[in-house]
Amino acid sequence: MLQGQEAHAAEMERTFIAIKPDGVQRGLIAEIISRFERKGFKLVAIKLVVPSKEFAQKHYHDLKERPFFNGLCEFLSSGPVLAMVWEGEGVIKYGRKLIGATDPQKSEPGTIRGDLAVVVGRNIIHGSDGPETAKDEINLWFKPQELVSYTSNAEKWVYGAN
Ligand code: UDP
Ligand code: MG
């Protein structure tokens, strides 16, 4: 069994997921967390923060040339954001699937944005779009000591013993 756990450990990834101020204010924290949790992903860090506008600009630095950048950063810093790190096999890519398309009008039913949001400017959740951004965003939002490494009791049932 130890061997199996080690084999899986090599494939484990971490991604940064944030519930934006609209998702927090609409009371969707538990609903969103439960979708990641029930899937079998593991929560390794979580905190509620009100980011400054400067911090929001850092988070969205890739989008600074876009016309919506200023409004987006104003919005992200307008209230509490629930910042999280989730761990699991394929969690970066599959997390994006759980979230759905950027524009909720184009998100499939069954996805978080498809089920719970209507317009692109209020799409309730952020998720890292690849391994590099996941690493950068986790480092931006969390100190190393805020990431909790532990073995979840469910892991052997989610992944199998080997
Ligand atoms: N956004 C917006 N208008 C647009 C495109 C994006 O307000 O036309 C916002 C939206 O909140 C989105 C965020 O900017 O979630 C970041 O855009 P990105 O393209 O990275 O989408 P995501 O990765 O969040 O799906
Ligand atoms: Mg993005």
Short mmCIF file of C-alpha atoms and ligand atoms in Angstrom, two decimals:
data_model
loop_
_atom_site.label_atom_id
_atom_site.label_comp_id
_atom_site.label_asym_id
_atom_site.label_seq_id
_atom_site.Cartn_x
_atom_site.Cartn_y
_atom_site.Cartn_z
CA MET A 1 0.00 0.00 0.00
CA LEU A 2 2.85 2.33 0.81
CA GLN A 3 4.18 1.75 -2.69
CA GLY A 4 0.82 2.70 -4.18
CA GLN A 5 0.69 5.89 -2.15
CA GLU A 6 4.17 6.82 -3.28
CA ALA A 7 3.27 6.19 -6.91
CA HIS A 8 0.30 8.53 -6.58
CA ALA A 9 2.28 11.13 -4.67
CA ALA A 10 4.43 11.60 -7.78
CA GLU A 11 1.36 12.56 -9.83
CA MET A 12 -0.20 14.92 -7.28
CA GLU A 13 -0.74 18.50 -8.35
CA ARG A 14 -1.91 21.60 -6.57
CA THR A 15 -4.06 24.41 -7.93
CA PHE A 16 -5.20 27.79 -6.68
CA ILE A 17 -8.97 28.23 -6.45
CA ALA A 18 -10.67 31.41 -5.21
CA ILE A 19 -14.30 32.21 -4.58
CA LYS A 20 -14.63 35.83 -5.66
CA PRO A 21 -16.57 38.47 -3.68
CA ASP A 22 -19.82 37.71 -5.58
CA GLY A 23 -19.65 34.01 -4.69
CA VAL A 24 -18.93 34.79 -1.04
CA GLN A 25 -21.73 37.40 -0.80
CA ARG A 26 -24.21 35.06 -2.49
CA GLY A 27 -23.62 32.37 0.12
CA LEU A 28 -22.06 29.89 -2.30
CA ILE A 29 -18.95 28.94 -0.29
CA ALA A 30 -20.24 25.59 0.96
CA GLU A 31 -21.78 24.70 -2.41
CA ILE A 32 -18.51 25.33 -4.25
CA ILE A 33 -16.25 23.66 -1.70
CA SER A 34 -18.48 20.61 -1.67
CA ARG A 35 -18.05 20.11 -5.42
CA PHE A 36 -14.26 19.89 -5.09
CA GLU A 37 -14.50 17.84 -1.90
CA ARG A 38 -17.01 15.30 -3.22
CA LYS A 39 -14.95 14.82 -6.37
CA GLY A 40 -12.12 13.50 -4.22
CA PHE A 41 -9.75 16.46 -4.26
CA LYS A 42 -8.00 17.43 -1.02
CA LEU A 43 -8.09 20.87 0.57
CA VAL A 44 -4.57 21.90 1.64
CA ALA A 45 -4.99 25.63 2.34
CA ILE A 46 -7.87 28.03 2.92
CA LYS A 47 -8.35 31.62 4.11
CA LEU A 48 -10.79 34.49 3.78
CA VAL A 49 -9.09 37.73 2.68
CA VAL A 50 -9.97 41.14 1.27
CA PRO A 51 -7.20 41.71 -1.28
CA SER A 52 -6.00 45.24 -1.98
CA LYS A 53 -6.40 46.57 -5.50
CA GLU A 54 -2.62 46.35 -5.95
CA PHE A 55 -2.74 42.69 -4.95
CA ALA A 56 -5.61 42.05 -7.40
CA GLN A 57 -3.52 43.69 -10.14
CA LYS A 58 -0.68 41.28 -9.35
CA HIS A 59 -3.02 38.32 -9.44
CA TYR A 60 -4.44 39.34 -12.84
CA HIS A 61 -1.18 40.81 -14.25
CA ASP A 62 -1.54 38.77 -17.47
CA LEU A 63 -4.72 40.70 -18.28
CA LYS A 64 -3.41 44.23 -17.74
CA GLU A 65 -3.89 45.25 -21.38
CA ARG A 66 -7.52 44.15 -21.45
CA PRO A 67 -10.29 46.78 -21.26
CA PHE A 68 -11.96 45.07 -18.31
CA PHE A 69 -8.73 44.91 -16.22
CA ASN A 70 -9.42 47.91 -13.99
CA GLY A 71 -13.03 46.94 -13.24
CA LEU A 72 -11.97 43.35 -12.62
CA CYS A 73 -9.31 44.40 -10.09
CA GLU A 74 -11.73 46.85 -8.41
CA PHE A 75 -14.22 44.03 -8.12
CA LEU A 76 -11.81 41.40 -6.78
CA SER A 77 -10.71 43.84 -4.07
CA SER A 78 -14.27 44.94 -3.20
CA GLY A 79 -14.88 42.33 -0.50
CA PRO A 80 -13.91 38.99 1.00
CA VAL A 81 -12.36 36.38 -1.30
CA LEU A 82 -12.07 32.76 -0.19
CA ALA A 83 -8.59 31.66 -1.27
CA MET A 84 -7.86 27.94 -1.41
CA VAL A 85 -5.35 25.39 -2.59
CA TRP A 86 -6.69 22.02 -3.72
CA GLU A 87 -4.58 18.95 -4.35
CA GLY A 88 -5.14 15.84 -6.44
CA GLU A 89 -4.31 13.96 -9.58
CA GLY A 90 -5.13 16.22 -12.53
CA VAL A 91 -6.64 18.89 -10.26
CA ILE A 92 -5.41 21.85 -12.34
CA LYS A 93 -7.15 20.80 -15.54
CA TYR A 94 -10.13 19.09 -13.93
CA GLY A 95 -10.64 22.02 -11.57
CA ARG A 96 -11.16 24.18 -14.66
CA LYS A 97 -13.72 21.65 -15.91
CA LEU A 98 -15.61 21.79 -12.62
CA ILE A 99 -15.58 25.60 -12.89
CA GLY A 100 -16.77 25.80 -16.52
CA ALA A 101 -16.15 28.35 -19.29
CA THR A 102 -15.16 31.93 -18.43
CA ASP A 103 -18.51 33.23 -19.73
CA PRO A 104 -21.29 31.56 -17.72
CA GLN A 105 -23.53 31.81 -20.80
CA LYS A 106 -21.15 29.33 -22.43
CA SER A 107 -20.56 27.14 -19.36
CA GLU A 108 -22.21 23.74 -19.47
CA PRO A 109 -24.95 22.93 -16.97
CA GLY A 110 -23.37 20.90 -14.19
CA THR A 111 -20.37 23.22 -13.96
CA ILE A 112 -20.05 25.78 -11.16
CA ARG A 113 -20.41 28.80 -13.45
CA GLY A 114 -23.03 27.02 -15.58
CA ASP A 115 -25.19 26.27 -12.57
CA LEU A 116 -24.56 29.32 -10.40
CA ALA A 117 -23.62 32.39 -12.48
CA VAL A 118 -25.03 34.38 -15.40
CA VAL A 119 -22.56 37.03 -16.61
CA VAL A 120 -18.79 37.03 -17.23
CA GLY A 121 -18.11 39.96 -14.89
CA ARG A 122 -19.71 38.07 -11.98
CA ASN A 123 -18.62 34.49 -12.59
CA ILE A 124 -18.01 33.77 -8.87
CA ILE A 125 -14.83 31.69 -9.01
CA HIS A 126 -11.21 31.68 -10.17
CA GLY A 127 -9.06 28.66 -10.96
CA SER A 128 -5.44 28.47 -12.17
CA ASP A 129 -5.21 27.72 -15.89
CA GLY A 130 -2.01 25.64 -15.94
CA PRO A 131 0.92 24.31 -13.88
CA GLU A 132 2.97 27.53 -14.07
CA THR A 133 0.12 29.85 -13.11
CA ALA A 134 -0.90 27.42 -10.36
CA LYS A 135 2.57 27.65 -8.85
CA ASP A 136 2.72 31.45 -9.18
CA GLU A 137 -0.78 32.00 -7.78
CA ILE A 138 -0.25 29.66 -4.81
CA ASN A 139 2.98 31.55 -4.02
CA LEU A 140 1.26 34.91 -4.38
CA TRP A 141 -1.68 34.10 -2.09
CA PHE A 142 -0.11 31.76 0.48
CA LYS A 143 3.02 31.49 2.59
CA PRO A 144 4.64 28.03 2.49
CA GLN A 145 3.64 27.37 6.12
CA GLU A 146 -0.02 27.94 5.26
CA LEU A 147 -0.03 24.86 3.00
CA VAL A 148 -0.91 21.79 5.04
CA SER A 149 0.52 18.46 3.91
CA TYR A 150 -1.38 15.49 5.30
CA THR A 151 -2.70 12.12 4.28
CA SER A 152 -6.45 12.17 3.83
CA ASN A 153 -8.27 9.12 5.11
CA ALA A 154 -10.18 9.00 1.82
CA GLU A 155 -7.12 8.80 -0.42
CA LYS A 156 -6.85 5.02 -0.52
CA TRP A 157 -10.51 4.89 -1.54
CA VAL A 158 -10.28 7.68 -4.11
CA TYR A 159 -7.10 6.38 -5.77
CA GLY A 160 -6.98 2.70 -4.82
CA ALA A 161 -4.15 1.09 -2.90
CA ASN A 162 -1.78 0.68 -5.85
N1 UDP B 1 -13.51 38.88 -17.48
C1 UDP B 1 -14.39 39.90 -17.74
N2 UDP B 1 -14.72 40.16 -19.04
C2 UDP B 1 -14.23 39.44 -20.07
C3 UDP B 1 -13.32 38.39 -19.80
C4 UDP B 1 -12.98 38.13 -18.49
O1 UDP B 1 -14.86 40.56 -16.82
O2 UDP B 1 -14.57 39.71 -21.23
C5 UDP B 1 -13.16 38.58 -16.10
C6 UDP B 1 -13.86 37.33 -15.57
O3 UDP B 1 -14.23 37.57 -14.23
C7 UDP B 1 -12.79 36.28 -15.66
C8 UDP B 1 -11.54 37.09 -15.33
O4 UDP B 1 -11.76 38.34 -16.00
O5 UDP B 1 -13.02 35.20 -14.74
C9 UDP B 1 -10.23 36.51 -15.79
O6 UDP B 1 -10.31 36.26 -17.18
P1 UDP B 1 -9.73 34.90 -17.78
O7 UDP B 1 -9.76 35.04 -19.26
O8 UDP B 1 -8.44 34.55 -17.13
O9 UDP B 1 -10.89 33.84 -17.38
P2 UDP B 1 -10.91 32.64 -16.31
O10 UDP B 1 -9.52 32.06 -16.27
O11 UDP B 1 -11.33 33.22 -14.99
O12 UDP B 1 -11.93 31.67 -16.84
MG MG B 2 -7.68 32.99 -16.06
#
